[in-house]
CSV table of C-alpha atoms in Angstrom, one decimal:
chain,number,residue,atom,x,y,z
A,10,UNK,CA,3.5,-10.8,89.7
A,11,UNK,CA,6.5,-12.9,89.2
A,12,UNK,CA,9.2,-12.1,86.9
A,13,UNK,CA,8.4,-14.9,84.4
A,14,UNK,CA,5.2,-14.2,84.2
A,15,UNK,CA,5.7,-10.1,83.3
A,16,UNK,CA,8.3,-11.4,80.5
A,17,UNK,CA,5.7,-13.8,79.0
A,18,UNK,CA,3.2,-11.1,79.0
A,19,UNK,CA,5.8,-8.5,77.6
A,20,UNK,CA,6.4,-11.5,74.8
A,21,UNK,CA,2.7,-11.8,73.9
A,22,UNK,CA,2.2,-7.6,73.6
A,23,UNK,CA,5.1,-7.9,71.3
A,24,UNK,CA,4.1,-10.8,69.1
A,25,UNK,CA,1.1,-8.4,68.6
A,26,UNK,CA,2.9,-5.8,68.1
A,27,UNK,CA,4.6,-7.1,65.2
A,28,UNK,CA,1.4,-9.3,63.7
A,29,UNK,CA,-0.2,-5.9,63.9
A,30,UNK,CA,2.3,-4.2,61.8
A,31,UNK,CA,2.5,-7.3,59.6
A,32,UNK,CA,-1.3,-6.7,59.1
A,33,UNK,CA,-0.9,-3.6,58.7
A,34,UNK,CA,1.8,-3.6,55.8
A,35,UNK,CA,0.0,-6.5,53.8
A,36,UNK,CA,-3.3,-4.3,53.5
A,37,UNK,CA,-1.2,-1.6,52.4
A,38,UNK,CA,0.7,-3.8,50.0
A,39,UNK,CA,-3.1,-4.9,48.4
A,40,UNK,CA,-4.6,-1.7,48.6
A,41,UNK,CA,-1.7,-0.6,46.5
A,42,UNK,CA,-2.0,-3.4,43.7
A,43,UNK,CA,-5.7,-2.5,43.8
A,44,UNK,CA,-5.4,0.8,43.5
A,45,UNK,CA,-2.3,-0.1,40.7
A,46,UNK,CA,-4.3,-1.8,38.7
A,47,UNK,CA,-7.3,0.5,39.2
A,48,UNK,CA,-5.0,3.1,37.7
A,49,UNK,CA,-4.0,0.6,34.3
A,50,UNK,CA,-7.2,0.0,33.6
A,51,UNK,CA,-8.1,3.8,33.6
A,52,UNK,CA,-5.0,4.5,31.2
A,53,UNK,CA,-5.9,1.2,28.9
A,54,UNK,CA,-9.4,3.0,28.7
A,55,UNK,CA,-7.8,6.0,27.8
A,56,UNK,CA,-5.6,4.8,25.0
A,57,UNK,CA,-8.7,3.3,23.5
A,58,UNK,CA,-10.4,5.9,23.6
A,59,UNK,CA,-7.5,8.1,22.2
A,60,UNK,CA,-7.1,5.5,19.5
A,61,UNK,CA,-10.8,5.5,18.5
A,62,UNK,CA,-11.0,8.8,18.1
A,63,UNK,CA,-7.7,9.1,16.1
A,64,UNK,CA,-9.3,6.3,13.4
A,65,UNK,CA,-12.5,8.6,13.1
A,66,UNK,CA,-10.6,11.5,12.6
A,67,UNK,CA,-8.6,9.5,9.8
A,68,UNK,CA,-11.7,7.9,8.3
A,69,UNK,CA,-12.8,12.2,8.0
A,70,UNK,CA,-9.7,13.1,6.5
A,71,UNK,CA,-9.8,9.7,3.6
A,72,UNK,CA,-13.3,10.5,2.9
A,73,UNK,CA,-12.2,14.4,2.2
A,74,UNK,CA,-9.7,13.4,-0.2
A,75,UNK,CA,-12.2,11.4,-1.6
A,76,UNK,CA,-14.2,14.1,-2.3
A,77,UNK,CA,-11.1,15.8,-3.2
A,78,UNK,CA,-10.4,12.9,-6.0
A,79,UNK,CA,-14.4,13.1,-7.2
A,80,UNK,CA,-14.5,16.5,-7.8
A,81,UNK,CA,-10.6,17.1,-9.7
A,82,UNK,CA,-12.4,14.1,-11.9
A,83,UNK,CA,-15.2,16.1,-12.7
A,84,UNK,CA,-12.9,19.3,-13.4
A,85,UNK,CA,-10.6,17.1,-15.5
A,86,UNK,CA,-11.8,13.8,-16.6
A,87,UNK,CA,-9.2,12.6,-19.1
A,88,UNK,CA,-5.6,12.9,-17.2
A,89,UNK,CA,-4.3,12.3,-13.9
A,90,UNK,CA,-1.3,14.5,-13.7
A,91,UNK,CA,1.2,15.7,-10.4
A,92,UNK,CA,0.5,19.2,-10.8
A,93,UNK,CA,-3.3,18.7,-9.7
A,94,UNK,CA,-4.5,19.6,-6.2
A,95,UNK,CA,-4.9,15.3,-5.1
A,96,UNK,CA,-1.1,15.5,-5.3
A,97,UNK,CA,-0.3,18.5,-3.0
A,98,UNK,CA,0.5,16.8,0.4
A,99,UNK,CA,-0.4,18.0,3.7
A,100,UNK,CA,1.8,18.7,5.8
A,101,UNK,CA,1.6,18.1,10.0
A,102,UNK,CA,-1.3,21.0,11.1
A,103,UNK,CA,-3.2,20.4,13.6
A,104,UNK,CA,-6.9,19.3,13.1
A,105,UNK,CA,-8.3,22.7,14.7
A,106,UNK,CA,-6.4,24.4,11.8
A,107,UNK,CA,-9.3,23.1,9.4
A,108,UNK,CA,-11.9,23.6,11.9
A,109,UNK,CA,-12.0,26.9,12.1
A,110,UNK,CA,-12.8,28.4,15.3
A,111,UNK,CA,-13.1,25.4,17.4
A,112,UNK,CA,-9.5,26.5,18.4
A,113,UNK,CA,-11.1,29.4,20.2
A,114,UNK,CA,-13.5,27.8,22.3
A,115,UNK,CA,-11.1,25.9,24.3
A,116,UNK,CA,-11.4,22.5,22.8
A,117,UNK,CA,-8.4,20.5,24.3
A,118,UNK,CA,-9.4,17.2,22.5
A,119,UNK,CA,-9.3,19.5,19.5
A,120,UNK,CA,-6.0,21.4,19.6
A,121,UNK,CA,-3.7,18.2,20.7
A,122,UNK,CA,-4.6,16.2,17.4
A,123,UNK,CA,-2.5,16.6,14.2
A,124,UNK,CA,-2.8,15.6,10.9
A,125,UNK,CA,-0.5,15.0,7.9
A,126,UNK,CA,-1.0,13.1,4.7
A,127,UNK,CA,-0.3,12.5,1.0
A,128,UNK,CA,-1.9,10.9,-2.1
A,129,UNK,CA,-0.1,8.3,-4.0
A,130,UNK,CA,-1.0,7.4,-7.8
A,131,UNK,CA,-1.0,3.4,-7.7
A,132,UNK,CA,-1.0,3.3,-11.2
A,133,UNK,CA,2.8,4.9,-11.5
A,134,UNK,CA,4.2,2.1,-10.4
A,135,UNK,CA,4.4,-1.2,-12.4
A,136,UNK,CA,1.2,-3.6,-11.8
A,137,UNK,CA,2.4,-7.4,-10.7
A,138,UNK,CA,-0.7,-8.3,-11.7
A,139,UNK,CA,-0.7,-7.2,-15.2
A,140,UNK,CA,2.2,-10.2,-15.5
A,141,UNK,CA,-1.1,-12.3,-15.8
A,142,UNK,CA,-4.0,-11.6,-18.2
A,143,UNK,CA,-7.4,-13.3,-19.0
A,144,UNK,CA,-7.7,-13.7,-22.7
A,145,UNK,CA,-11.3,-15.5,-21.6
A,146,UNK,CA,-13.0,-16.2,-18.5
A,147,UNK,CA,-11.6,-18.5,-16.0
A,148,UNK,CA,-8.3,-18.8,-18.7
A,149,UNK,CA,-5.2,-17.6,-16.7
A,150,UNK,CA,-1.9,-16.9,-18.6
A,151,UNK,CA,1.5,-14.9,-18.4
A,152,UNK,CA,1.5,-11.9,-20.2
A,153,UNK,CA,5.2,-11.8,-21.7
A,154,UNK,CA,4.9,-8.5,-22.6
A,155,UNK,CA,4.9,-7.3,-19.1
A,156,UNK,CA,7.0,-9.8,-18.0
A,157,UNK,CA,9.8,-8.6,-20.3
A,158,UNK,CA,9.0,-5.4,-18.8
A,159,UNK,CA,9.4,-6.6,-15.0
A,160,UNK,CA,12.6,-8.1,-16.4
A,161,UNK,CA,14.0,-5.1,-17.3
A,162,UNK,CA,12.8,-3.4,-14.2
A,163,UNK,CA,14.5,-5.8,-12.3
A,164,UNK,CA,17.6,-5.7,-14.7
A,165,UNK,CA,17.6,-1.4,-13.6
A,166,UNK,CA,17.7,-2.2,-10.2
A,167,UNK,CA,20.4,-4.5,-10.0
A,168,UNK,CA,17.7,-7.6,-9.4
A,169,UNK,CA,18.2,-11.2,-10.8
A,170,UNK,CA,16.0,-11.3,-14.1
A,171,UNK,CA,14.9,-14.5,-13.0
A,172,UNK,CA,13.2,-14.0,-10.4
A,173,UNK,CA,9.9,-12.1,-13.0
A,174,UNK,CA,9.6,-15.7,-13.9
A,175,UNK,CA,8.8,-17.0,-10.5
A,176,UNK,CA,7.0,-14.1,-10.4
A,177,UNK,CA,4.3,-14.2,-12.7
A,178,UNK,CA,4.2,-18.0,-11.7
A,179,UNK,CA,3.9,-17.0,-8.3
A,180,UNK,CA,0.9,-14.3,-9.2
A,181,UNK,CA,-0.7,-17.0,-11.7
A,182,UNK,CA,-1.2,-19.5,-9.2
A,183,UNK,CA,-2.6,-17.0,-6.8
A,184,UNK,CA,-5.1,-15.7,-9.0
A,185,UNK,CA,-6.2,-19.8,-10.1
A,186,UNK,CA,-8.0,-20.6,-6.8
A,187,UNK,CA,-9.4,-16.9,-7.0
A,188,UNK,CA,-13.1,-15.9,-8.2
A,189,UNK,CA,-10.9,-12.9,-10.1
A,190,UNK,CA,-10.1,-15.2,-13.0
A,191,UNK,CA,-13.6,-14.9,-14.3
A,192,UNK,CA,-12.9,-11.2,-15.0
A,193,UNK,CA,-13.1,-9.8,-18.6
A,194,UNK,CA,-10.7,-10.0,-20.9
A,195,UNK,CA,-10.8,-6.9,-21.3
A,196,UNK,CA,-9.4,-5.8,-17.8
A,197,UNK,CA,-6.4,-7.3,-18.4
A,198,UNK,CA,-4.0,-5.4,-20.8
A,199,UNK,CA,-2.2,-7.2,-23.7
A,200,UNK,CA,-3.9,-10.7,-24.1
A,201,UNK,CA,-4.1,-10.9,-27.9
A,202,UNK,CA,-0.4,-9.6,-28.1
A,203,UNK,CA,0.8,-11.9,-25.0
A,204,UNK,CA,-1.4,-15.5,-26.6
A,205,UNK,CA,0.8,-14.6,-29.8
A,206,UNK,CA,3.9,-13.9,-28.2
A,207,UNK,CA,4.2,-16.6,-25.4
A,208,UNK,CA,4.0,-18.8,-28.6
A,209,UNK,CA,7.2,-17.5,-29.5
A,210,UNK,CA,8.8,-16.7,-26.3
A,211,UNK,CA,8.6,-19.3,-24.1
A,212,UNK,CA,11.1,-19.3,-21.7
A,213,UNK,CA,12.1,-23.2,-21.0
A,214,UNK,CA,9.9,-25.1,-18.3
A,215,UNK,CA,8.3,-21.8,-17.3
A,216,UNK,CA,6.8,-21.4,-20.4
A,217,UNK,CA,5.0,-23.9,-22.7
A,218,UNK,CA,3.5,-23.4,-26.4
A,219,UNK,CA,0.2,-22.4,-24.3
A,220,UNK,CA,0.9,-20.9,-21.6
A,221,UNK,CA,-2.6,-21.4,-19.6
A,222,UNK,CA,-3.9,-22.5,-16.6
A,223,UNK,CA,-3.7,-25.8,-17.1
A,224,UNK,CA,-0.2,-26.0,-17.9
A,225,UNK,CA,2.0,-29.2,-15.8
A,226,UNK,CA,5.2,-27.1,-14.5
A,227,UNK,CA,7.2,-28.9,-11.9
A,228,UNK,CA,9.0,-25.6,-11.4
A,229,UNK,CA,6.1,-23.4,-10.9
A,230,UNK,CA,5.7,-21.8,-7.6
A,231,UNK,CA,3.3,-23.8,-5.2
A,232,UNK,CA,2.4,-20.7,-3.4
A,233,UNK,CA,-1.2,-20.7,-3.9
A,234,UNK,CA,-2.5,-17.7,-1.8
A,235,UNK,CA,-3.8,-14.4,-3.9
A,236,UNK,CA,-1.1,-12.2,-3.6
A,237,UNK,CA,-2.3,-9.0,-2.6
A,238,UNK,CA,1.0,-6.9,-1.4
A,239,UNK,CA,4.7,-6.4,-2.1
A,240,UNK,CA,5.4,-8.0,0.8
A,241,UNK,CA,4.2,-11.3,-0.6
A,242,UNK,CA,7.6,-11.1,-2.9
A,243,UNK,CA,9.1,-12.9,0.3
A,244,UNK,CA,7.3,-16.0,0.0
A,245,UNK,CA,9.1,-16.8,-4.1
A,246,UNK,CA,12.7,-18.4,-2.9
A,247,UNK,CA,15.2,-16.0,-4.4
A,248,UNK,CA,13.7,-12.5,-3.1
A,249,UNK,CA,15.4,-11.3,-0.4
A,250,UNK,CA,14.3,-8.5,2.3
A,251,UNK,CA,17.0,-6.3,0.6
A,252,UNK,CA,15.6,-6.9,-3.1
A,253,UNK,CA,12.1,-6.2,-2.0
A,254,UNK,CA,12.9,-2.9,-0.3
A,255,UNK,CA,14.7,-1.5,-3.8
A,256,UNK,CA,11.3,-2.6,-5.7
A,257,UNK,CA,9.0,-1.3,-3.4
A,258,UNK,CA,8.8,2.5,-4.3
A,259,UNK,CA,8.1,1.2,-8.3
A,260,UNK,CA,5.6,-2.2,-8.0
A,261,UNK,CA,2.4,-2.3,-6.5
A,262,UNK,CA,-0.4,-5.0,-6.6
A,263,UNK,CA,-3.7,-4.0,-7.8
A,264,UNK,CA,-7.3,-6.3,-7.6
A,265,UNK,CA,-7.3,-6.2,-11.9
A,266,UNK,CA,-4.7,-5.7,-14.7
A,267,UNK,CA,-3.8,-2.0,-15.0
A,268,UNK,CA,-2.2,0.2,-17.5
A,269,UNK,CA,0.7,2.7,-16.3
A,270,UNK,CA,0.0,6.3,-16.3
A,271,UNK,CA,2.8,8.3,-18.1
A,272,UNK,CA,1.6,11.1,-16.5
A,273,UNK,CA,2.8,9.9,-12.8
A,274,UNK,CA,5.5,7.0,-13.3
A,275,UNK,CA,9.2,7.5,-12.8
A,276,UNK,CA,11.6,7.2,-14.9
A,277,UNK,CA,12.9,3.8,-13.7
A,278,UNK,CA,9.0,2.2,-14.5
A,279,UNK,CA,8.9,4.1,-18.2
A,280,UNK,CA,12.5,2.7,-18.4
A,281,UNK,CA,11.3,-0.5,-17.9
A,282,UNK,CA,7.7,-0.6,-19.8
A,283,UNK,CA,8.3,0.7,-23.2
A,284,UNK,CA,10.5,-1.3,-25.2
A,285,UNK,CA,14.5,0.0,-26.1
A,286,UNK,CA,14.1,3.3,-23.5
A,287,UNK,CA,17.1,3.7,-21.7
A,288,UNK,CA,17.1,5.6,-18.0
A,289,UNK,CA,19.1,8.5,-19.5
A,290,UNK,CA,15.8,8.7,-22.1
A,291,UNK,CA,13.2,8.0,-19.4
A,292,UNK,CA,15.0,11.0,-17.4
A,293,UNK,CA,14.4,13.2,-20.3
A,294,UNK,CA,11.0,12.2,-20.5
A,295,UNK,CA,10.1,12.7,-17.6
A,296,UNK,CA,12.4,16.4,-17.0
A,297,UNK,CA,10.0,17.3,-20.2
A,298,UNK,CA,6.7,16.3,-18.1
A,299,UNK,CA,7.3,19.1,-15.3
A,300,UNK,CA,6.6,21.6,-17.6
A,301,UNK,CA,3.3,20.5,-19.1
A,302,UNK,CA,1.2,17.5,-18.7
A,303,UNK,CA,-0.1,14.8,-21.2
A,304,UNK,CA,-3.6,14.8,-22.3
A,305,UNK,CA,-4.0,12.4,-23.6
A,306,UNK,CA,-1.7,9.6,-25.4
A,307,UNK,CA,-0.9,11.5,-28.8
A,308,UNK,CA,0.9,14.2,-26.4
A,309,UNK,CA,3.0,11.1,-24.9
A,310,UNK,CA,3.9,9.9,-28.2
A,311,UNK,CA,5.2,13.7,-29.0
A,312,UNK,CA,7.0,13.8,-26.1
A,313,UNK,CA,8.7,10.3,-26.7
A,314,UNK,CA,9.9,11.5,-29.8
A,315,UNK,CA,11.3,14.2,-28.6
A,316,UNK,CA,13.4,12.3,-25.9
A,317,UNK,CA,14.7,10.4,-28.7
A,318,UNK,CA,12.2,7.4,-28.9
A,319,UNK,CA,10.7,7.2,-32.4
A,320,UNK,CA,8.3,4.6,-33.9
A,321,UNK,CA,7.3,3.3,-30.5
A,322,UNK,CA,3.5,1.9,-30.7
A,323,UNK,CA,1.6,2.8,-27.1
A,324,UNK,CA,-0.9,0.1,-26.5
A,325,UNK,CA,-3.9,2.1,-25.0
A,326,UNK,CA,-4.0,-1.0,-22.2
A,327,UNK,CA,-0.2,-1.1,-21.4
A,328,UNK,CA,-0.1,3.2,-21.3
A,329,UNK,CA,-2.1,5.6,-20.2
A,330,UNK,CA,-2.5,9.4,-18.8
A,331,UNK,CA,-5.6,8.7,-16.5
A,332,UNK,CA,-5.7,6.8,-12.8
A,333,UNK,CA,-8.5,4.7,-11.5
A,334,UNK,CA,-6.2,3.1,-8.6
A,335,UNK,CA,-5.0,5.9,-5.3
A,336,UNK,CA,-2.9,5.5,-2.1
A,337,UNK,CA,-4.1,7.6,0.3
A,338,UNK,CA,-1.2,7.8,2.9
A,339,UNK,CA,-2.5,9.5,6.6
A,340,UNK,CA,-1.0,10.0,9.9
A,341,UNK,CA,-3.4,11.2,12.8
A,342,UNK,CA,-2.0,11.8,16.2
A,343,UNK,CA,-4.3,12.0,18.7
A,344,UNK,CA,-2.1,13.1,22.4
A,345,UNK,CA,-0.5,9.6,23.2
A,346,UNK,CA,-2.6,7.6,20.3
A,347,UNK,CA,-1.1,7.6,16.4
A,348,UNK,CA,-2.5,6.0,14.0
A,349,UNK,CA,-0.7,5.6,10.3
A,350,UNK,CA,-3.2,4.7,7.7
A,351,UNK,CA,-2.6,3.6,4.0
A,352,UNK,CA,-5.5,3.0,1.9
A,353,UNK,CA,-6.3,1.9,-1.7
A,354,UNK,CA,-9.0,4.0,-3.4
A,355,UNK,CA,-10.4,3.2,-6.4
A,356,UNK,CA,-11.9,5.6,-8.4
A,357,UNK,CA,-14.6,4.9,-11.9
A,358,UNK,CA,-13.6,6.4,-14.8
A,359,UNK,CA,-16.8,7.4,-15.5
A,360,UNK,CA,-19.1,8.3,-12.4
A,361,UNK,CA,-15.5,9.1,-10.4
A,362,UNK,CA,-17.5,7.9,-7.1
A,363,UNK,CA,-14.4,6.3,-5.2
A,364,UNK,CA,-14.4,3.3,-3.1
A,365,UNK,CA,-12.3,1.7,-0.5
A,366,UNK,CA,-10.2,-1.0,-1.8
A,367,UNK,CA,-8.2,-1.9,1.0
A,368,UNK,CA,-6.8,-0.5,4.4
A,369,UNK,CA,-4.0,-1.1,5.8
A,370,UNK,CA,-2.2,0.5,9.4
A,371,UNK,CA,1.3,0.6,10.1
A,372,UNK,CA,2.1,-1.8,12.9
């Protein structure tokens, strides 16, 4: 065979050589992104899975503090107080700790999840929606008593005053497009006192002689959406992320007007709610309140006397020593899966069957 020939030949065994190995690496290359992605989708499974079981396993622990929350109510019915077993929080156990002997039989699922929790009283903190009340169906209007409240709150924290204005504005015009403004009048603290007050206390183009729904304010906010969380604060122009993070352990928004339990509420909220208390006074108050609970609002008026605050008048819908409103605040880890869980309870005062308000996971 000539020589040109055998080097041709020796070319072609080599072209297939390499279109072999070329062949070769390519299916390799696919079977490894199959087999890649094979391997993704097993683990996205698996995280749902995880996650799943995590939210049941926080939907057992809410409804046990639930039951927890019923059955203190039926123990004692007229005060909500720290020193009661709802308030004791858990700390993080794992879930095979309250199972018993589950841990025993060799229940991996079981022994890898933990648990840890607390349980708030909403009510301690001041109500931005008691800065509206309904005097009558469908009639909307700012309540200056709590107003002049959130002022001073705001005043304690080092807050522009002027922003409870925008405020209540901001919560009234909310609340107009919502079914909520048929409630009763009597769910909304202080609407004789506020209808006789605002009269008096107007505050400029914020405020008119009647202060309703149908008042014309150019400098009302034009927010319209039901405000349903602090974080709502962001959308009235003067509240900054800063302000809104020193409010947050003291406001809450609640679905109705609310009075404040004296029984729960820091000092800076009792500061701020009854009339001419100073911090230094509220401090004492509440120093006096470790020792022995309030049974009702005779032993707050006691106990304000004695931190120096005579003659003060406790409206029995600004004040209170009772809680209808809860946050249940869980964490569930589940291996690689966590789910934080916050949820609003509410509780009636006089069946004290709770129901699920709102829930709300940490992102």
């Amino acid at each position: 065979m000539p020589l040109k020939q055998r080097l041709k030949k020796r070319r072609e065994r080599g072209a297939a050589i390499i279109t072999a190995l070329l062949v070769m690496a390519l299916s390799a290359v696919m079977v490894s992104g199959i087999v890649w992605r094979e391997q993704v989708q097993v683990r996205r499974i698996e995280d749902q899975r995880l996650i799943v079981q995590a939210q049941w396993v926080a939907r057992g622990a809410l409804d046990w503090t639930r039951l927890i929350l019923h059955t203190e109510a039926d123990t004692m019915p007229t005060a909500t107080y720290l020193g009661g077993l709802w308030s004791t929080p858990v700390a993080r156990t794992r879930l095979s700790h309250f199972l018993g002997g589950m841990e025993n039989e060799g229940s991996g699922q079981v022994g890898s999840t933990w648990l840890s929790g607390s349980v708030e009283d909403a009510q301690s903190r001041f109500n931005l929606r008691s800065l509206v009340s309904n005097p009558s169906p469908g009639v909307l209007q700012v309540n200056v008593t709590q107003l002049e409240a959130f002022q001073r709150l705001l005043q304690l924290l080092g807050i522009n005053q002027q922003l409870a204005n925008k405020t209540a504005l901001a919560v009234r015009s909310g609340l107009s497009h919502s079914a909520t403004r048929f409630e009763n009048a009597s769910t909304s603290g202080g609407s004789a006192s506020t209808a006789q007050s605002s009269q008096t206390q107007g505050d400029g183009d914020s405020f008119t002689d009647q202060p309703g729904i149908d008042d014309d304010d150019e400098h009302s906010a034009t927010a319209s959406l039901l405000m349903t969380d602090v974080n709502a604060l962001l959308d009235i122009p003067g509240f900054t992320p800063g302000a809104v993070a020193r409010l947050r352990p003291f406001i809450t928004v609640l679905p109705n007007a609310t009075p404040v339990n004296m029984n729960t509420a820091s000092a800076e909220v009792l500061a701020a709610i009854v009339p001419g208390m100073t911090l230094a006074k509220a401090q004492t108050f509440v120093a006096a309140r470790q020792t022995v609970f309030f049974r009702n609002m005779s032993d707050v008026t006691l106990a304000l006397e004695a931190a120096g605050m005579d003659g003060v008048s406790l409206d029995s819908s600004l004040y209170d020593v009772t809680t209808s409103y809860f946050f249940i605040h869980g964490s569930v880890q589940q291996e690689r899966a966590e789910v934080d869980r916050t949820t609003l309870v509410w509780r009636d005062p006089q069946t004290h069957k709770t129901r699920i308000v709102r829930v709300q996971d940490a992102p």
